[in-house]
Coordinates of C-alpha atoms in Angstrom, one line a residue:
M203 CA -8.0 -6.3 15.1
A204 CA -6.4 -3.1 16.2
R205 CA -7.7 0.2 14.8
Y206 CA -5.1 2.7 13.7
S207 CA -6.2 6.4 14.3
S208 CA -3.0 8.5 13.9
P209 CA -1.7 9.4 10.4
Q210 CA 1.7 7.8 11.2
A211 CA -0.1 4.3 12.1
K212 CA -2.1 4.6 9.0
K213 CA 0.8 5.0 6.9
A214 CA 2.6 2.1 8.7
R215 CA -0.5 -0.1 8.0
T216 CA -0.1 0.6 4.2
G217 CA 3.7 0.2 4.1
S218 CA 4.4 3.9 4.3
I219 CA 6.6 5.4 7.1
D220 CA 6.8 9.1 7.7
T221 CA 10.5 9.8 7.9
H222 CA 10.0 13.1 9.7
T223 CA 8.1 11.3 12.7
D224 CA 9.8 11.0 16.0
F225 CA 9.0 7.5 17.0
G226 CA 11.0 7.5 20.3
H227 CA 10.6 4.7 22.8
E228 CA 7.0 4.0 21.5
S229 CA 8.1 2.5 18.2
R230 CA 7.1 -0.9 19.1
Q231 CA 3.7 0.2 20.0
I232 CA 3.2 2.2 16.8
L233 CA 4.8 -0.5 14.6
P234 CA 4.2 -4.0 15.9
E235 CA 6.2 -6.7 14.2
A236 CA 3.9 -7.2 11.4
Q237 CA 4.4 -3.7 10.3
L238 CA 8.1 -4.0 10.1
L239 CA 8.1 -6.7 7.4
C240 CA 9.1 -6.0 3.7
Y241 CA 6.3 -6.5 1.3
I242 CA 8.7 -8.4 -1.1
C243 CA 10.4 -10.8 1.1
V244 CA 8.0 -10.6 4.0
K245 CA 11.0 -10.3 6.6
V246 CA 11.8 -7.6 9.0
F247 CA 13.3 -4.8 7.2
N248 CA 17.1 -4.9 6.1
D249 CA 18.5 -1.7 5.1
P250 CA 15.0 -0.1 4.3
V251 CA 14.7 2.4 1.5
T252 CA 11.8 4.5 0.6
T253 CA 10.3 5.0 -3.0
P254 CA 9.0 8.4 -4.2
C255 CA 5.3 7.1 -3.5
G256 CA 6.3 6.6 0.1
H257 CA 6.5 2.8 0.5
N258 CA 9.5 1.1 2.1
F259 CA 11.2 -2.0 1.1
C260 CA 14.7 -3.8 1.9
K261 CA 17.3 -2.2 -0.5
S262 CA 18.4 -5.5 -1.9
C263 CA 14.6 -6.6 -2.7
L264 CA 13.9 -3.5 -4.6
I265 CA 17.0 -3.7 -6.6
K266 CA 16.4 -7.5 -7.4
T267 CA 12.6 -6.4 -8.5
W268 CA 13.9 -3.5 -10.7
H269 CA 16.4 -5.9 -12.3
K270 CA 13.8 -8.3 -13.4
S271 CA 11.7 -5.5 -15.1
Q272 CA 14.6 -4.1 -16.9
H273 CA 12.6 -1.8 -19.0
Y274 CA 10.8 0.5 -16.4
Y275 CA 10.8 1.2 -12.5
Y276 CA 7.6 0.9 -10.4
C277 CA 6.6 0.4 -6.8
P278 CA 6.0 -3.2 -6.1
L279 CA 3.2 -2.2 -3.6
C280 CA 1.1 0.3 -5.5
N281 CA 2.5 -0.3 -9.1
E282 CA 3.2 3.6 -9.5
K283 CA 5.6 4.0 -12.4
F284 CA 8.6 6.2 -12.4
S285 CA 10.1 7.9 -15.4
K286 CA 13.7 7.1 -14.4
R287 CA 15.1 5.0 -11.7
P288 CA 14.7 6.8 -8.3
E289 CA 17.6 7.4 -6.1
Q290 CA 17.4 4.9 -3.3
K291 CA 17.7 6.8 -0.2
M292 CA 18.1 5.1 3.2
N293 CA 14.9 5.6 5.5
T294 CA 17.1 6.5 8.5
T295 CA 14.1 6.6 11.0
L296 CA 12.6 3.3 9.9
S297 CA 16.1 1.7 10.2
M298 CA 16.5 3.0 13.8
V299 CA 13.0 1.6 14.5
V300 CA 13.9 -1.8 13.0
D301 CA 17.3 -1.9 15.0
N302 CA 15.5 -1.0 18.2
F303 CA 12.9 -3.6 17.5
K304 CA 15.6 -6.3 17.0
K305 CA 17.4 -5.5 20.1
T306 CA 14.4 -5.3 22.3
S307 CA 13.3 -8.7 20.9
T308 CA 16.6 -10.1 22.0
M309 CA 16.2 -8.5 25.5
D310 CA 12.7 -10.0 25.8
Q311 CA 14.2 -13.6 25.7
P312 CA 14.0 -15.0 29.3
E313 CA 17.2 -15.6 31.1
I314 CA 17.7 -19.1 32.6
L315 CA 19.7 -19.5 35.8
C316 CA 22.0 -22.2 37.2
D317 CA 20.3 -24.8 39.5
A318 CA 23.4 -25.7 41.2
C319 CA 24.4 -22.2 42.5
T320 CA 23.6 -21.6 46.3
G321 CA 24.3 -17.9 46.6
V322 CA 23.6 -15.4 43.8
K323 CA 22.5 -17.6 40.9
Q324 CA 24.6 -17.3 37.7
K325 CA 23.3 -17.6 34.1
A326 CA 23.2 -21.1 32.9
I327 CA 25.0 -21.9 29.7
K328 CA 24.0 -25.7 29.4
S329 CA 21.2 -27.9 30.5
C330 CA 22.2 -31.7 31.2
L331 CA 19.3 -34.0 30.1
D332 CA 20.9 -36.9 32.2
C333 CA 21.2 -34.8 35.4
G334 CA 18.0 -32.9 34.8
V335 CA 19.7 -29.7 35.9
N336 CA 20.8 -26.3 34.4
F337 CA 24.5 -25.4 34.9
C338 CA 26.5 -22.2 34.8
S339 CA 29.9 -22.5 33.5
S340 CA 31.6 -23.1 36.9
H341 CA 29.2 -26.0 37.8
L342 CA 29.4 -27.5 34.4
E343 CA 33.2 -28.0 34.7
P344 CA 33.1 -31.6 35.8
H345 CA 31.1 -32.5 32.7
N346 CA 34.4 -31.6 30.7
Y347 CA 36.7 -34.0 32.6
V348 CA 34.9 -36.5 34.5
L349 CA 34.5 -39.7 32.3
N350 CA 30.8 -40.5 33.3
Y351 CA 29.7 -36.8 33.0
K352 CA 31.3 -36.6 29.6
R353 CA 28.9 -39.0 28.3
H354 CA 25.9 -36.9 29.3
K355 CA 23.7 -35.3 26.9
L356 CA 24.1 -31.5 27.0
I357 CA 21.9 -28.8 25.1
N358 CA 21.5 -25.1 25.2
P359 CA 19.9 -24.0 28.4
V360 CA 15.9 -24.5 28.4
K361 CA 13.2 -23.9 30.8
N362 CA 10.9 -26.8 31.8
L363 CA 13.8 -29.3 31.5
E364 CA 11.3 -31.9 32.6
N365 CA 9.8 -31.9 29.2
Y366 CA 13.0 -33.0 27.7
R367 CA 13.3 -36.2 29.9
C368 CA 11.3 -39.3 29.8
Q369 CA 8.9 -39.3 32.6
K370 CA 9.0 -43.0 32.9
H371 CA 12.6 -43.9 32.7
E372 CA 14.0 -40.2 33.7
K373 CA 16.4 -40.5 30.6
P374 CA 16.9 -38.0 27.7
L375 CA 14.4 -38.2 24.9
D376 CA 16.9 -38.4 22.3
L377 CA 14.9 -40.7 19.8
F378 CA 11.8 -40.5 17.8
C379 CA 9.1 -43.3 17.3
R380 CA 7.5 -42.8 13.8
D381 CA 4.9 -45.4 14.5
D382 CA 3.5 -43.5 17.4
Q383 CA 4.8 -40.1 16.4
K384 CA 6.6 -39.3 19.6
C385 CA 9.9 -38.7 21.3
V386 CA 11.2 -41.5 23.2
C387 CA 14.3 -42.7 25.4
Q388 CA 16.7 -45.6 24.9
F389 CA 14.8 -47.6 27.5
C390 CA 11.4 -47.0 25.7
T391 CA 12.8 -48.8 22.6
E392 CA 13.3 -52.0 24.7
T393 CA 9.7 -51.8 26.3
D394 CA 6.7 -50.0 25.2
H395 CA 8.2 -49.2 21.6
K396 CA 10.1 -52.4 21.0
N397 CA 10.4 -53.3 17.3
H398 CA 9.0 -49.8 16.3
N399 CA 10.5 -47.7 13.6
I400 CA 13.0 -45.7 15.8
I401 CA 15.2 -43.0 14.5
P402 CA 17.6 -40.3 16.0
L403 CA 15.7 -37.1 16.7
E404 CA 18.3 -35.2 14.5
E405 CA 17.2 -37.2 11.6
E406 CA 13.5 -36.6 12.0
S407 CA 14.1 -32.9 12.8
G408 CA 16.0 -32.5 9.5
E409 CA 13.3 -34.1 7.2
R410 CA 10.7 -31.9 9.1
K411 CA 12.6 -28.8 8.6
S412 CA 12.6 -29.4 4.8
Q413 CA 8.7 -29.5 5.1
L414 CA 8.9 -26.4 7.3
R415 CA 10.6 -24.4 4.5
K416 CA 7.9 -25.4 2.2
T417 CA 5.2 -24.2 4.5
Q418 CA 7.0 -20.9 5.1
T419 CA 7.0 -20.3 1.2
E420 CA 3.3 -21.0 1.0
L421 CA 2.7 -18.6 4.1
Q422 CA 4.7 -15.9 2.3
Q423 CA 2.7 -16.4 -1.0
M424 CA -0.6 -16.2 0.9
I425 CA 0.5 -12.8 2.6
K426 CA 1.4 -11.4 -0.8
E427 CA -2.0 -12.4 -2.3
R428 CA -3.9 -10.7 0.5
L429 CA -1.9 -7.4 0.3
K430 CA -2.7 -7.6 -3.5
K431 CA -6.5 -8.1 -2.7
I432 CA -6.4 -5.1 -0.4
Q433 CA -4.8 -3.1 -3.1
E434 CA -7.5 -4.3 -5.6
I435 CA -10.2 -3.5 -3.2
N436 CA -8.9 0.1 -2.6
H437 CA -8.8 0.5 -6.5
S438 CA -12.4 -0.6 -6.9
V439 CA -13.6 1.8 -4.3
E440 CA -11.7 4.6 -6.1
L441 CA -13.3 3.4 -9.3
S442 CA -16.7 3.4 -7.6
K443 CA -16.1 6.9 -6.4
R444 CA -15.2 8.2 -9.8
S445 CA -17.9 6.3 -11.5
T446 CA -20.7 7.6 -9.3
E447 CA -19.3 11.3 -9.9
K448 CA -19.5 10.8 -13.7
E449 CA -23.1 9.2 -13.2
N450 CA -24.3 12.3 -11.3
P451 CA -27.4 13.3 -13.1
D452 CA -26.7 17.1 -12.8
N453 CA -24.6 16.7 -15.9
Y454 CA -27.5 15.6 -18.0
E455 CA -29.9 18.0 -19.7
V456 CA -33.4 18.0 -18.2
F457 CA -36.7 18.5 -19.9
T458 CA -39.2 18.9 -17.1
A459 CA -39.6 19.3 -13.4
L460 CA -40.7 15.5 -13.0
I461 CA -37.5 14.4 -14.8
R462 CA -35.5 16.5 -12.3
S463 CA -37.3 14.7 -9.5
I464 CA -36.4 11.3 -11.1
E465 CA -32.6 12.4 -11.4
R466 CA -32.5 13.4 -7.7
T467 CA -33.8 10.1 -6.8
Q468 CA -31.0 8.5 -9.0
T469 CA -28.5 10.7 -7.2
E470 CA -29.7 9.3 -3.8
L471 CA -29.3 5.9 -5.3
L472 CA -25.8 6.6 -6.3
G473 CA -24.9 7.9 -2.9
E474 CA -26.3 4.7 -1.4
K475 CA -24.3 2.6 -3.8
R476 CA -21.1 4.5 -2.9
K477 CA -21.9 3.9 0.9
A478 CA -22.5 0.4 0.4
V479 CA -19.2 -0.1 -1.7
K480 CA -17.3 1.7 1.2
K481 CA -19.0 -0.5 3.9
Q482 CA -18.3 -3.7 1.9
A483 CA -14.5 -2.6 1.2
E484 CA -14.0 -1.7 4.9
G485 CA -15.3 -5.2 6.1
L486 CA -13.2 -7.1 3.5
I487 CA -10.0 -5.1 4.3
K488 CA -10.4 -5.8 8.1
E489 CA -10.9 -9.6 7.4
L490 CA -7.8 -9.4 5.1
E491 CA -5.7 -7.6 7.8
Q492 CA -6.7 -10.0 10.4
E493 CA -5.5 -12.7 8.1
I494 CA -2.3 -11.1 7.2
D495 CA -1.5 -10.4 10.9
E496 CA -2.1 -14.1 11.6
L497 CA -0.1 -15.3 8.7
K498 CA 2.7 -13.0 9.5
R499 CA 2.7 -14.2 13.1
R500 CA 2.8 -17.9 12.2
K501 CA 5.7 -17.2 9.5
T502 CA 7.5 -15.6 12.4
E503 CA 7.3 -18.4 14.7
L504 CA 8.2 -20.8 11.8
E505 CA 11.3 -18.6 11.0
Q506 CA 12.4 -18.8 14.6
L507 CA 11.6 -22.6 14.8
S508 CA 13.6 -23.2 11.6
H509 CA 16.8 -22.0 13.2
T510 CA 16.7 -23.9 16.5
D511 CA 19.2 -26.7 17.3
N512 CA 16.9 -28.1 19.9
H513 CA 15.5 -31.0 18.0
L514 CA 13.2 -32.2 20.8
H515 CA 11.6 -28.9 21.1
F516 CA 11.3 -28.6 17.3
L517 CA 9.6 -31.9 17.1
Q518 CA 7.2 -31.3 19.9
I519 CA 5.9 -27.9 18.6
Y520 CA 6.1 -28.7 14.9
P521 CA 2.7 -30.4 14.5
S522 CA 0.9 -27.4 15.9
L523 CA 2.7 -24.8 13.4
C524 CA 3.2 -26.8 10.1
I525 CA -0.2 -26.3 9.0
A526 CA -1.3 -22.9 7.8
P527 CA -3.9 -21.2 9.8
H528 CA -7.5 -21.4 8.4
T529 CA -8.2 -18.5 5.8
K530 CA -10.7 -17.6 3.3
N531 CA -10.4 -18.2 -0.2
W532 CA -10.4 -14.7 -1.7
T533 CA -9.9 -15.5 -5.5
E534 CA -13.5 -15.0 -6.5
I535 CA -14.4 -12.2 -4.0
R536 CA -15.0 -8.7 -5.7
I537 CA -16.2 -5.4 -4.7
N538 CA -19.7 -4.9 -6.1
T539 CA -19.4 -1.4 -7.6
E540 CA -22.5 -1.7 -9.6
L541 CA -26.1 -0.8 -8.4
S542 CA -28.0 -4.3 -7.9
L543 CA -30.5 -5.0 -10.7
Q544 CA -33.1 -5.5 -8.1
T545 CA -32.5 -1.9 -6.5
V546 CA -32.7 -0.3 -9.9
K547 CA -36.1 -2.3 -10.9
T548 CA -37.6 -1.4 -7.5
A549 CA -36.6 2.2 -7.8
L550 CA -37.9 2.7 -11.3
S551 CA -41.3 0.8 -10.2
Q552 CA -41.8 3.3 -7.6
L553 CA -41.4 6.2 -10.0
Q554 CA -43.2 4.9 -12.7
K555 CA -46.5 5.0 -10.5
T556 CA -46.2 8.8 -10.2
L557 CA -45.6 9.3 -14.0
N558 CA -48.2 9.0 -16.9
E559 CA -47.8 7.0 -20.0
K560 CA -46.5 10.0 -22.0
L561 CA -43.6 10.8 -19.3
S562 CA -42.7 7.1 -19.3
R563 CA -42.0 7.1 -22.8
T564 CA -39.9 10.3 -22.7
L565 CA -37.9 8.8 -19.8
N566 CA -37.1 5.5 -21.7
E567 CA -35.9 7.4 -24.8
K568 CA -33.7 9.4 -22.4
L569 CA -32.3 6.2 -21.0
K570 CA -31.7 4.7 -24.5
E571 CA -29.5 7.7 -25.3
M572 CA -27.1 7.3 -22.6
V573 CA -25.0 4.4 -24.3
P574 CA -24.9 6.4 -27.6
R575 CA -23.8 9.5 -25.8
E576 CA -20.9 7.2 -24.1
L577 CA -19.9 5.9 -27.6
K578 CA -19.8 9.5 -28.9
R579 CA -17.4 10.5 -26.2
I580 CA -15.3 7.6 -26.7
L581 CA -15.0 8.2 -30.6
Q582 CA -12.6 11.1 -29.7
Y583 CA -10.0 8.6 -28.7
A584 CA -10.2 6.6 -32.0
V585 CA -6.7 5.6 -33.3
D586 CA -5.6 4.2 -36.7
V587 CA -4.8 0.5 -36.0
T588 CA -2.8 -1.5 -38.5
L589 CA -1.7 -5.2 -38.2
D590 CA 2.0 -6.1 -37.4
P591 CA 3.2 -8.9 -39.9
D592 CA 6.1 -9.8 -37.8
T593 CA 3.6 -11.1 -35.0
A594 CA 1.4 -13.1 -37.6
H595 CA 1.0 -16.9 -37.2
P596 CA 2.3 -18.5 -40.4
R597 CA -1.1 -19.6 -41.6
L598 CA -2.6 -16.1 -41.4
I599 CA -3.1 -14.0 -44.6
L600 CA -2.9 -10.2 -44.5
S601 CA -4.1 -7.6 -46.8
D602 CA -1.8 -5.2 -48.5
D603 CA -3.2 -2.3 -46.3
R604 CA -2.7 -4.5 -43.2
K605 CA -6.4 -3.9 -42.2
Q606 CA -7.7 -7.3 -42.8
V607 CA -6.7 -10.8 -41.6
T608 CA -7.9 -14.4 -42.7
Y609 CA -7.0 -17.8 -41.8
G610 CA -5.1 -19.8 -44.7
D611 CA -4.9 -23.4 -45.4
T612 CA -1.2 -23.5 -46.0
K613 CA 1.3 -22.7 -43.4
K614 CA 4.0 -20.2 -44.8
N615 CA 7.8 -20.7 -44.1
L616 CA 8.3 -17.5 -41.9
P617 CA 11.3 -16.8 -39.5
N618 CA 10.3 -17.8 -36.1
T619 CA 11.6 -14.6 -34.3
P620 CA 10.6 -13.7 -30.7
K621 CA 7.8 -11.5 -31.6
R622 CA 6.0 -14.1 -33.9
C623 CA 3.1 -15.9 -32.5
S624 CA 3.6 -19.4 -33.6
Y625 CA 1.3 -21.6 -31.6
Y626 CA -2.3 -20.0 -32.0
P627 CA -3.5 -18.3 -35.2
I628 CA -3.3 -14.8 -33.7
I629 CA -1.9 -11.3 -34.8
L630 CA -1.3 -8.2 -32.8
G631 CA -1.5 -4.4 -33.7
H632 CA 1.5 -2.7 -34.8
Q633 CA 1.3 0.1 -32.2
G634 CA 1.5 -0.5 -28.5
F635 CA 0.1 1.7 -25.7
S636 CA 1.5 2.4 -22.2
S637 CA -0.8 5.2 -21.3
G638 CA -4.0 7.3 -22.1
R639 CA -7.0 5.9 -23.8
F640 CA -7.7 4.4 -27.3
Y641 CA -10.6 3.1 -29.4
Y642 CA -10.8 1.0 -32.7
E643 CA -13.6 -1.1 -34.3
V644 CA -13.4 -4.4 -36.2
Q645 CA -15.9 -5.7 -38.6
V646 CA -16.8 -9.4 -37.7
S647 CA -19.7 -10.1 -39.9
G648 CA -19.9 -13.4 -41.8
K649 CA -17.9 -15.2 -39.1
T650 CA -18.7 -18.1 -36.8
M651 CA -15.6 -17.9 -34.5
W652 CA -13.3 -14.9 -33.7
D653 CA -11.3 -13.6 -30.5
L654 CA -10.8 -9.8 -30.0
G655 CA -9.4 -7.5 -27.5
V656 CA -5.9 -6.4 -25.9
V657 CA -2.9 -8.3 -24.7
R658 CA 0.2 -7.4 -22.7
E659 CA 3.3 -7.3 -24.6
S660 CA 4.8 -10.4 -22.7
I661 CA 2.1 -12.9 -23.5
N662 CA 3.3 -16.4 -24.3
R663 CA 3.6 -16.4 -28.1
K664 CA 5.2 -19.7 -28.6
G665 CA 3.3 -22.3 -26.5
K666 CA -0.1 -23.6 -25.1
I667 CA -2.1 -21.1 -22.9
E668 CA -4.1 -22.9 -20.3
T669 CA -6.4 -19.8 -19.9
C670 CA -6.7 -16.6 -21.8
N671 CA -7.5 -14.4 -18.8
P672 CA -6.3 -11.2 -17.2
Q673 CA -3.7 -12.9 -15.1
N674 CA -2.1 -14.2 -18.2
G675 CA -2.2 -10.9 -20.0
F676 CA -5.5 -11.4 -22.2
W677 CA -8.4 -9.0 -22.0
I678 CA -10.6 -10.5 -24.7
M679 CA -14.0 -11.6 -25.8
T680 CA -14.9 -14.6 -28.1
L681 CA -17.3 -16.0 -30.4
K682 CA -17.6 -19.8 -30.7
N683 CA -19.9 -22.1 -32.7
G684 CA -21.7 -19.1 -34.4
N685 CA -23.8 -17.9 -31.2
E686 CA -21.8 -18.5 -28.1
Y687 CA -20.3 -15.2 -26.9
Q688 CA -17.9 -15.1 -23.8
A689 CA -15.7 -12.8 -21.9
C690 CA -12.5 -14.2 -20.8
D691 CA -12.3 -12.8 -17.3
D692 CA -11.2 -14.7 -14.1
S693 CA -13.7 -17.2 -15.3
Y694 CA -15.3 -17.6 -18.8
I695 CA -18.6 -15.2 -18.6
S696 CA -21.1 -16.1 -21.0
L697 CA -22.6 -13.0 -22.8
S698 CA -26.4 -12.7 -23.6
M699 CA -26.7 -10.9 -27.0
R700 CA -30.1 -9.6 -28.4
E701 CA -28.5 -9.3 -32.0
K702 CA -25.4 -10.7 -33.4
P703 CA -22.7 -8.0 -33.7
Q704 CA -21.7 -6.9 -37.1
K705 CA -19.1 -4.6 -35.8
V706 CA -17.3 -4.5 -32.4
G707 CA -15.8 -1.7 -30.7
V708 CA -12.8 -2.0 -28.4
F709 CA -12.0 0.9 -25.8
V710 CA -9.1 1.0 -23.3
D711 CA -8.4 3.4 -20.7
Y712 CA -4.9 2.3 -19.5
E713 CA -4.7 4.6 -16.1
E714 CA -8.4 3.5 -15.2
G715 CA -7.6 -0.2 -15.9
L716 CA -10.6 -0.5 -18.1
V717 CA -11.3 -2.4 -21.3
S718 CA -14.9 -2.3 -22.8
F719 CA -16.5 -3.9 -25.8
Y720 CA -19.4 -2.4 -27.7
D721 CA -21.8 -3.4 -30.5
V722 CA -21.2 -0.6 -32.8
E723 CA -24.2 -1.1 -35.0
V724 CA -26.9 -1.1 -32.5
R725 CA -24.8 1.3 -30.2
S726 CA -24.9 -1.0 -27.1
H727 CA -22.4 -1.9 -24.4
I728 CA -21.4 -5.6 -24.4
Y729 CA -18.8 -6.1 -21.6
S730 CA -16.1 -4.4 -19.5
F731 CA -13.0 -5.5 -17.6
T732 CA -12.7 -3.2 -14.7
G733 CA -10.1 -2.6 -11.9
Q734 CA -7.2 -3.9 -14.1
S735 CA -3.5 -3.0 -13.4
F736 CA -1.6 -2.5 -16.4
T737 CA 2.2 -2.6 -15.9
E738 CA 3.5 -2.9 -19.4
K739 CA 2.5 -2.1 -23.1
V740 CA -0.8 -3.6 -24.4
Y741 CA -1.6 -4.3 -28.1
P742 CA -4.6 -4.7 -30.1
Y743 CA -5.3 -8.5 -30.5
F744 CA -6.9 -10.4 -33.3
C745 CA -7.8 -14.1 -33.9
P746 CA -9.7 -14.9 -36.9
C747 CA -9.7 -18.7 -35.8
S748 CA -9.8 -21.6 -38.3
N749 CA -12.0 -21.6 -41.5
D750 CA -14.2 -24.3 -39.9
G751 CA -14.8 -26.0 -43.3
G752 CA -15.5 -22.7 -45.0
K753 CA -18.1 -21.6 -42.5
N754 CA -15.6 -19.1 -40.9
S755 CA -13.5 -17.9 -44.0
A756 CA -14.7 -14.2 -43.8
P757 CA -11.8 -11.9 -42.8
L758 CA -11.6 -9.8 -39.5
I759 CA -11.5 -6.2 -40.8
I760 CA -10.3 -3.3 -38.9
S761 CA -12.7 -0.3 -39.9
H762 CA -12.3 3.5 -40.2
V763 CA -13.9 5.0 -37.2

């Protein structure tokens, strides 16, 4: 994997080109073909334009993306939002680099010369499979009027012409044997391949090109997924950096010199944590970049192969290119931004050996204060949440102040408007949030089932949802069967609770991509979704679930903070 050291190369790798850089004749060295592909269509740039955040896209691709979003404009690569539609200015420098690359790529194609020329050899314009010779325009002339020559099979000039002729019968390979999966000549069908399933090359080539287009689409999706994973990893590293800065113990009050010693040790642990996260991220990004380069190379080869009219060449090379390269499954791979439990236990064990029993009690009391302090800080972002009756499922019953919701046995006759949730018994908060931080609390006492959290505005409100996870716009936790708590992340995560929460606090930091849940009564943290990317409004989400034969008839109550 090539390493990039210059600022220009670093920007090229992340999709950003410095429009003031003089690339000159070295443009192909600084920007290999893989770096001249649009992130949206994964093809060489066509009329490249640059967004205010510095990333480049085909002009038509960016217009289509913004047209689909309708209500806001953002960068498809880094998701930065723009208050108004940016002016699309052509990146002239990148455009010149792309044009130069296309011309050079054409010039790199080898020239095939006429085999019949005796003096200065002319450029061949056709290859004759029956003669086994490459011809220029002059020497090809007899094939235009001599009857026997007119029946010969002519193709665009190729090197290694012997590969296009049957080595046994010295005739054109213009048929395909499906039984043996190989190209054959007419005489082969009367000998070794007699009674086999034989079809013209053009027919087999046409069917496989259809399969080729599907493979190209799969490769393009794999490339996009890996670019997205690099973005997620970089975001996780940034969150880790901010987290360790916030966790710096210099911000805490200290009581004794020994506690200062403990805090210095904790600072060292946080420093090691940041180094470990950075090292892990660099390794994963290197792997991802290697896979992206290989996938782009394979996609370029398939793109070129899909446009060839040389059916024999297509069928000979197709088997080696139709299968996607071996790649890693990145779905479950995450950056570990937290100190490992074993690391913390080991560090505390070493420290406790130097402390007496009294100091140990003091330290434990201090650690217990950390979550309450965090909750106290969050309280400043409390908002007055009310329920939106226009989103309520027809079985839900709301209180007059729109602070309580219960599940009713009778389904009301309500208009099925676009906002209404008509499949599951859910209701959303009246106010949506597209920036900043907010916090609210919900009383859940007396219930055996409930769902709480936030959802994006565009969730499916009318039909069945396979999984209520972040990919589908849900950041929620649930209670089932009276004591089974789960966080609905990429997979369902069981939550171990020391006590059954009576009141749950929900905190959202839109810019940080953070959704956290707290047990308000015991002042403890339950679970957090981190490293999320919000691109539209999010709304408080409530699901009281069915009454469960009267066991779950208690309401969900939005509490005053």
